[in-house]
Structure formats: C-alpha cells, structure tokens
Coordinates of N, CA and C in Angstrom, one line a residue:
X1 N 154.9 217.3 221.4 CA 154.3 218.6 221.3 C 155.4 219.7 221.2
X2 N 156.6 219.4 221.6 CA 157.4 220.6 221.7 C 157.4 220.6 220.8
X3 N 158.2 219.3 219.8 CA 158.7 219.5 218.1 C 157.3 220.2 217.4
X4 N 156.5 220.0 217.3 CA 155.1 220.7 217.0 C 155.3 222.7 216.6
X5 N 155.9 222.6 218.3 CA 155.5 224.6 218.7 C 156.6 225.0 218.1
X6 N 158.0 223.9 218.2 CA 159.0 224.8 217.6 C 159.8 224.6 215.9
X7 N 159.1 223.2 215.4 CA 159.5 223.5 214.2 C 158.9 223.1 213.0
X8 N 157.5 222.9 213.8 CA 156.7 222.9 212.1 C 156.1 224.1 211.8
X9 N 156.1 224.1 210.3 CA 156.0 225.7 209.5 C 154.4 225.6 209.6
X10 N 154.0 227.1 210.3 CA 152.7 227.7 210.3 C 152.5 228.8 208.8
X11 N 151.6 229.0 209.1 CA 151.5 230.5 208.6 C 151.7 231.9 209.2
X12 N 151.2 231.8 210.8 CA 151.4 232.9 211.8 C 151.4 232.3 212.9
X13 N 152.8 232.9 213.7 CA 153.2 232.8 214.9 C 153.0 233.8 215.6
X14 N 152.3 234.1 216.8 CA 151.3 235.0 217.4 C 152.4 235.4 218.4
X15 N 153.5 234.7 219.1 CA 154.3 234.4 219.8 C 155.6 235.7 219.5
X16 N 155.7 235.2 218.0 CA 156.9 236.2 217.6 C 156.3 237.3 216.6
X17 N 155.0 237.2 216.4 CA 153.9 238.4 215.6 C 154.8 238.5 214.3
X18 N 154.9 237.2 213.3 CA 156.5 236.9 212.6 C 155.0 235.9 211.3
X19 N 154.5 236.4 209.9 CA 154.4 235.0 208.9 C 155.0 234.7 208.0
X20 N 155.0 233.3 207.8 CA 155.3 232.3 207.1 C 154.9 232.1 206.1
X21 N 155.6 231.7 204.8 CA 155.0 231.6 203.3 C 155.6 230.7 202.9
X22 N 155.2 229.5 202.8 CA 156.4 228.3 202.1 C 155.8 228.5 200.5
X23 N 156.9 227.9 200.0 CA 157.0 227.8 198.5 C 156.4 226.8 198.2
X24 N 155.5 227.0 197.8 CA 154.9 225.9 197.1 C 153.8 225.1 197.7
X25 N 153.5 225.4 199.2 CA 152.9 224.8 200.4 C 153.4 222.9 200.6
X26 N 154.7 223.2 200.0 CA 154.8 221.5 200.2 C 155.0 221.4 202.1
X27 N 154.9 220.4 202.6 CA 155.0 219.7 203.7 C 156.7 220.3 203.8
X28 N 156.9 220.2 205.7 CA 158.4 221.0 205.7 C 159.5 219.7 205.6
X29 N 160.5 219.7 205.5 CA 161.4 218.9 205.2 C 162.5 219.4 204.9
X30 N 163.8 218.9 204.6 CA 165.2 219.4 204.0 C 164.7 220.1 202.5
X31 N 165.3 221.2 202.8 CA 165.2 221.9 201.1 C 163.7 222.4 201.0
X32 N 163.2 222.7 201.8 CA 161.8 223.3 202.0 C 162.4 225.1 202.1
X33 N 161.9 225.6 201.1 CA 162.3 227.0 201.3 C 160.8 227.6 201.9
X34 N 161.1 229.0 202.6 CA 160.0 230.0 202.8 C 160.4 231.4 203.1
X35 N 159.2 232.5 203.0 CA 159.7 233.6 203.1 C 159.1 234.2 204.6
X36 N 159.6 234.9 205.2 CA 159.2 235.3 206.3 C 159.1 236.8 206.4
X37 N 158.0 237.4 207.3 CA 157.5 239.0 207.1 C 156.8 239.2 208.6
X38 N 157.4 239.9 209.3 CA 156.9 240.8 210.3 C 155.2 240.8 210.1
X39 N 154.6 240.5 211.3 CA 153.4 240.9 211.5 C 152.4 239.5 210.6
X40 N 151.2 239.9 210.8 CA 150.5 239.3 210.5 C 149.3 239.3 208.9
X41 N 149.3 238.2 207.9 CA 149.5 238.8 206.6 C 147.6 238.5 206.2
X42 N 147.4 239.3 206.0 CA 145.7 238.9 205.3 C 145.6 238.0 204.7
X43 N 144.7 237.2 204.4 CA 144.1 236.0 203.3 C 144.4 236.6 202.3
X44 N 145.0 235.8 201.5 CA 145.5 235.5 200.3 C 147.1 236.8 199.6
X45 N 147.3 237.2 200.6 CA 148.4 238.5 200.7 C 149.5 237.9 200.5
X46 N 150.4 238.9 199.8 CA 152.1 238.2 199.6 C 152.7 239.0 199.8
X47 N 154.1 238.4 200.3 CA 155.4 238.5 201.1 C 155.5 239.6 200.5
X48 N 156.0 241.2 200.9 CA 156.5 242.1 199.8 C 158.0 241.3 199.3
X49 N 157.9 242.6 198.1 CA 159.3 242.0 197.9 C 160.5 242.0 198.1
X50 N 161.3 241.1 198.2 CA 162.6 241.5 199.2 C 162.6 241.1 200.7
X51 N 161.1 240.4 200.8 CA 161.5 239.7 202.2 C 162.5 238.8 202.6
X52 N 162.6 238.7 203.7 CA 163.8 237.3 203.9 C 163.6 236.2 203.5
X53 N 164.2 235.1 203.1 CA 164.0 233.9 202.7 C 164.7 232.9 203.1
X54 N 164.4 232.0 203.3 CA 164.9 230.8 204.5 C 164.7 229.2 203.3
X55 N 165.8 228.5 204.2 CA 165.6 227.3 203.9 C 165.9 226.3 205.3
X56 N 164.9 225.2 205.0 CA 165.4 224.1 206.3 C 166.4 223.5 205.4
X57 N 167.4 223.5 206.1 CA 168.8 222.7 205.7 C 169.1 221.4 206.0
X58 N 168.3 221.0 207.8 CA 168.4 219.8 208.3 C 166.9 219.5 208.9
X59 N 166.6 218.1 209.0 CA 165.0 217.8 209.2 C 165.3 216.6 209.7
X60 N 165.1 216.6 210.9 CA 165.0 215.0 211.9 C 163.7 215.2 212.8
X61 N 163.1 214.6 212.2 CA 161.6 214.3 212.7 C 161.7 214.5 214.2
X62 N 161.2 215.0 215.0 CA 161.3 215.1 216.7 C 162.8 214.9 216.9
X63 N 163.7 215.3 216.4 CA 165.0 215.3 216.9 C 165.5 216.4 216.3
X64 N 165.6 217.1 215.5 CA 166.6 218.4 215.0 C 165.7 219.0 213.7
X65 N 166.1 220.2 214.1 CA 165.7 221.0 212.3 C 167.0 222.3 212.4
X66 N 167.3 222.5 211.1 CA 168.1 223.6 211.3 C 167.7 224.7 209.8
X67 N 167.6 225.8 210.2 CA 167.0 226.9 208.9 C 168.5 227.9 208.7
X68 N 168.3 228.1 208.1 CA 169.0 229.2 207.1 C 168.3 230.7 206.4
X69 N 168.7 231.7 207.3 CA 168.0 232.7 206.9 C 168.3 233.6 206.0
X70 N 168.5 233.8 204.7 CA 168.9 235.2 204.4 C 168.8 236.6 204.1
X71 N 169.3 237.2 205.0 CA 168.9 238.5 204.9 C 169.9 239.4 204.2
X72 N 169.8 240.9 203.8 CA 171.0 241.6 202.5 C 172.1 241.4 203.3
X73 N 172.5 241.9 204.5 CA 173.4 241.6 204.9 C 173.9 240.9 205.5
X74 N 173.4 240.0 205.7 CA 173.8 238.5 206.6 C 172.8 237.2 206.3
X75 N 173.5 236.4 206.8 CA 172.7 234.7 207.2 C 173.3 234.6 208.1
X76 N 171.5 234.1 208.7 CA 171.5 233.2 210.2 C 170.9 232.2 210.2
X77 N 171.8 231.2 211.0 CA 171.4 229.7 210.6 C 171.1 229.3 212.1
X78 N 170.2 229.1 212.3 CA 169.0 228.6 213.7 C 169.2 226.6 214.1
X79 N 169.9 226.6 214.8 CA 169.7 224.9 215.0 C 168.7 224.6 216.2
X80 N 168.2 223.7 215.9 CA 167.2 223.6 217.4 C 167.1 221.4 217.6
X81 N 167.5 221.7 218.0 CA 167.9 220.0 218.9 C 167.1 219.6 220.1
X82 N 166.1 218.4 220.1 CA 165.7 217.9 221.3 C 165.9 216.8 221.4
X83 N 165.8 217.1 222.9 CA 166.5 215.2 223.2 C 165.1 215.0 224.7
X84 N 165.3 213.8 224.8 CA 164.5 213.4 226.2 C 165.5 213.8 227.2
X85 N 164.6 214.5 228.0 CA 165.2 215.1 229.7 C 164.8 214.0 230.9
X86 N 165.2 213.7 232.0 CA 164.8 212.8 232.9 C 163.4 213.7 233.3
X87 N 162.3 212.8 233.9 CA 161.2 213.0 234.3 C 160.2 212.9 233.1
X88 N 160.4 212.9 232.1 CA 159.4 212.7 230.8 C 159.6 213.9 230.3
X89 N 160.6 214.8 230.1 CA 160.3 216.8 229.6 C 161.3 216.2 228.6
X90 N 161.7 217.5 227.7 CA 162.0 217.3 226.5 C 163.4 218.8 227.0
X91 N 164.8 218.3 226.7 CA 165.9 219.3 226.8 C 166.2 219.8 225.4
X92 N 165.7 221.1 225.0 CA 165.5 221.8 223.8 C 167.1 222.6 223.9
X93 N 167.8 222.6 222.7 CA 169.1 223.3 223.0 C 169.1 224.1 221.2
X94 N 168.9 225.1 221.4 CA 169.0 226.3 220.5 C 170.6 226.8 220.3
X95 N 170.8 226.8 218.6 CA 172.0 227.3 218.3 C 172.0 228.2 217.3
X96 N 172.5 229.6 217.5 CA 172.5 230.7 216.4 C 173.5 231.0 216.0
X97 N 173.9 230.6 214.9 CA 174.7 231.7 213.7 C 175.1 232.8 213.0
X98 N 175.7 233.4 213.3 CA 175.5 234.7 212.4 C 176.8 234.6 211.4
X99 N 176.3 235.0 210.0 CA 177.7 235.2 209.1 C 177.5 236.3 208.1
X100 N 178.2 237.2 208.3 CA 178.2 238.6 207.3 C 178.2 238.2 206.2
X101 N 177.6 239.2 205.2 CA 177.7 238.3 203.6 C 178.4 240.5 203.1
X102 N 179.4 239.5 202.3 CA 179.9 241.2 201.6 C 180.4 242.2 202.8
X103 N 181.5 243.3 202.2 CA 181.8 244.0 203.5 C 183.1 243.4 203.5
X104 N 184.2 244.6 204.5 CA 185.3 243.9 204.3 C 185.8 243.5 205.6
X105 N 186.4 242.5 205.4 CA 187.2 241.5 206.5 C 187.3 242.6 208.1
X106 N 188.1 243.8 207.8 CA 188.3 244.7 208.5 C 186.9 245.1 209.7
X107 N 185.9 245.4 208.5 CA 184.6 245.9 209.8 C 184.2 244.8 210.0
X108 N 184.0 243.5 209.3 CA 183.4 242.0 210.3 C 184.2 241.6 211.6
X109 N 185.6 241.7 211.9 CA 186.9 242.0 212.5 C 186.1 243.1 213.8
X110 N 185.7 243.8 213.7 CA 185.1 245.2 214.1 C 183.9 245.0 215.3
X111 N 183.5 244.3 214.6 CA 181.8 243.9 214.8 C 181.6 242.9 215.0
X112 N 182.8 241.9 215.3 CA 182.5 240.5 216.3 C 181.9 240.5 217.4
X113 N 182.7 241.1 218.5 CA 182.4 241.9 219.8 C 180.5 241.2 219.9
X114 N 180.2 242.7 219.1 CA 178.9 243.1 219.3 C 178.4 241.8 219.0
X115 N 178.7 241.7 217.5 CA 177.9 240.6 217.0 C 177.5 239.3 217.5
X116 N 178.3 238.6 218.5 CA 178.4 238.0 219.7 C 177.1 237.7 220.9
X117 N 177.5 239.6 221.1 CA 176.7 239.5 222.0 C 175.1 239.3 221.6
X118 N 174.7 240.2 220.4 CA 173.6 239.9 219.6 C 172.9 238.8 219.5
X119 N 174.1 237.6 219.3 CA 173.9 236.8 219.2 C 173.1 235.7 220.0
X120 N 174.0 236.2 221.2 CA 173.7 235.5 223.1 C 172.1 236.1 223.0
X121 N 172.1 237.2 222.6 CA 170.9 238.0 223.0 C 169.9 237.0 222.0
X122 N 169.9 237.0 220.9 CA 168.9 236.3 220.2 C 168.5 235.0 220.9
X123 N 169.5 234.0 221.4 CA 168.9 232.9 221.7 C 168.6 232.9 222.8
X124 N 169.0 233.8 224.2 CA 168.2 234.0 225.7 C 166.5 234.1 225.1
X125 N 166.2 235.4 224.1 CA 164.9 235.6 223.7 C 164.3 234.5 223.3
X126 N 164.8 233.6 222.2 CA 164.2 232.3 221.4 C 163.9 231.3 222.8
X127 N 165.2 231.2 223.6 CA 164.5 230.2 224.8 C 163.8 230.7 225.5
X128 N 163.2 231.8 226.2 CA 162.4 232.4 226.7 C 161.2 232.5 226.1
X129 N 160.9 231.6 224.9 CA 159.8 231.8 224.0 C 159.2 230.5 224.4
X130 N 160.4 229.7 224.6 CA 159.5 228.0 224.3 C 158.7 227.6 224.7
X131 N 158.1 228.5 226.5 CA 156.9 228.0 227.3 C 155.8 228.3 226.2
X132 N 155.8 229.3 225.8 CA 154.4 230.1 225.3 C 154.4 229.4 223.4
X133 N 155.3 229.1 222.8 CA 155.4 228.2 221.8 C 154.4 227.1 222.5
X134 N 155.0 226.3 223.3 CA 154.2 225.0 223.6 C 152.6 225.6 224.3
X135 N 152.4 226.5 224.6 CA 151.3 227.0 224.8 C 150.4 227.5 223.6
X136 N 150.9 227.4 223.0 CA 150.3 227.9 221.9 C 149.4 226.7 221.2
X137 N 150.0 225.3 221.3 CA 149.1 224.3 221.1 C 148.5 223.1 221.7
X138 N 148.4 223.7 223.3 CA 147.0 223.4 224.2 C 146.1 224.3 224.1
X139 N 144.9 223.0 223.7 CA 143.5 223.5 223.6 C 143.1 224.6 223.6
X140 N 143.4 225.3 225.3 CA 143.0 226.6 225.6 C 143.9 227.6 224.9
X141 N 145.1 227.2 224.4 CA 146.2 228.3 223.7 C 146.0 228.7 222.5
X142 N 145.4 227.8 221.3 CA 144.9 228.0 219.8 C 146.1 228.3 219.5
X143 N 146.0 229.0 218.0 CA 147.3 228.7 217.1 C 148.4 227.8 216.8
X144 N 149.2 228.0 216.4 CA 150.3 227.4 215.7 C 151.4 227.7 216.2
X145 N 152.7 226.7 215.8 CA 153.8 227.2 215.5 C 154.2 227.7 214.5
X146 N 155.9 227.9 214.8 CA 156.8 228.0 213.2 C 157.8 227.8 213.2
X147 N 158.5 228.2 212.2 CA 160.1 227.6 212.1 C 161.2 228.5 213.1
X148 N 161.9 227.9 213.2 CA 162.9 228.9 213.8 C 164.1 230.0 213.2
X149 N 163.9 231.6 213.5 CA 164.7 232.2 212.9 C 165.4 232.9 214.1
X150 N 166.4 233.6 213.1 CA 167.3 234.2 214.0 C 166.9 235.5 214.3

C-alpha cells in the first residue's frame, strides 16, 4: 500500500492539491514522462503551457522510483526507496535534489546555504505527508496517489 500512495501516477493528489497529466496515459515506468499543475484540473482540461514536466528516471516495482522535475530554473530529482522495517511496516527513505540550470557559477556559489536548507525543508514536508498519502487509499480515505516531486 505504501508503494501505491507514494509512487503510482494519479491524476489528483488531494494531499499535495498538486495534478498529474502523463503523456500519453501509458502505465508509469522508466521514461514515463508527465506534466504537473497546482490545484485541481476539470474533466478533460490541459496543463497550461509551460507547466513543469517530469520524468520517472528509475522504476523498481515496490522498491524505488526516482522523478526528475523540470522547472525554468532548476531540476529536482525526488528518490523515494522502500525497504521492509521490523514488525511488518515499510522504512520509506526520501531523497531531494536540487540543481540550478543556467546562471553563473558565482550566484549558485551564493545560494547553496539556502538552497540546502530548502532542500531539508522539502523533504521534512514530503515525510510528514506519508501518513495521509497512505490514508488516502483506505476505504474510508478515497482517492489516489502520485508521483513524487520536489
């Protein structure tokens, strides 16, 4: 169930108020691209343009997925790894990326610091999501998951 809440592609994640538009509706896998858009998108509505666009880069069935996000000024690459925990639970270990695209060496130099912290900050939030992800697909919880971004 975890792999479920955290890395099969929905269309709306209620959790992160975040949808999903795969290309082509193929099934998710390596090289599965999609576009991603704040909020929640009407029947039959499309991505504006210039949304972000993602790719899964790595796909291990119940054991790893990793996405690639990009945005104008950066990509962030999301790894998400489960393994079995003692007692029967599932030890979820989230990894975020950030890499400037364009810009000079000087202000990326600049803005490590921060960017760092941003970073810590993204994934405290993404783990702090996982109960309500996995809640999302008991009975009483309805909806979906999605992929993981940064």
């Amino acid at each position: 169930m975890v792999w479920r809440a955290l890395a099969v592609l929905a269309p709306y994640c209620a959790v992160c108020d975040v949808s999903y538009v795969v290309a082509g509706g193929t099934s998710p896998g390596r090289g599965t691209r999609f576009v991603c858009v704040p909020g929640a998108l009407a029947d039959g509505e499309e991505p504006r343009e210039g949304a972000p666009e993602g790719e899964i880069v790595e796909w291990r069935p119940r054991r790893a997925v990793t996405t690639r996000l990009e945005l104008t000024p950066e990509t962030w690459t999301t790894r998400i790894e489960l393994d079995d925990a003692e007692g029967g639970g599932t030890r979820v270990t989230i990894t975020v990326e950030h890499s400037p695209r364009g810009g000079s060496r000087l202000v990326h130099r600049l803005q490590r610091g921060s960017m760092r912290r941003l970073v810590q900050s993204t994934v405290d939030a993404e783990l702090a999501k996982v109960p309500d992800h996995v809640a999302q697909l008991r009975p009483t919880g309805g909806g979906a998951a999605h992929p993981p971004v940064g």
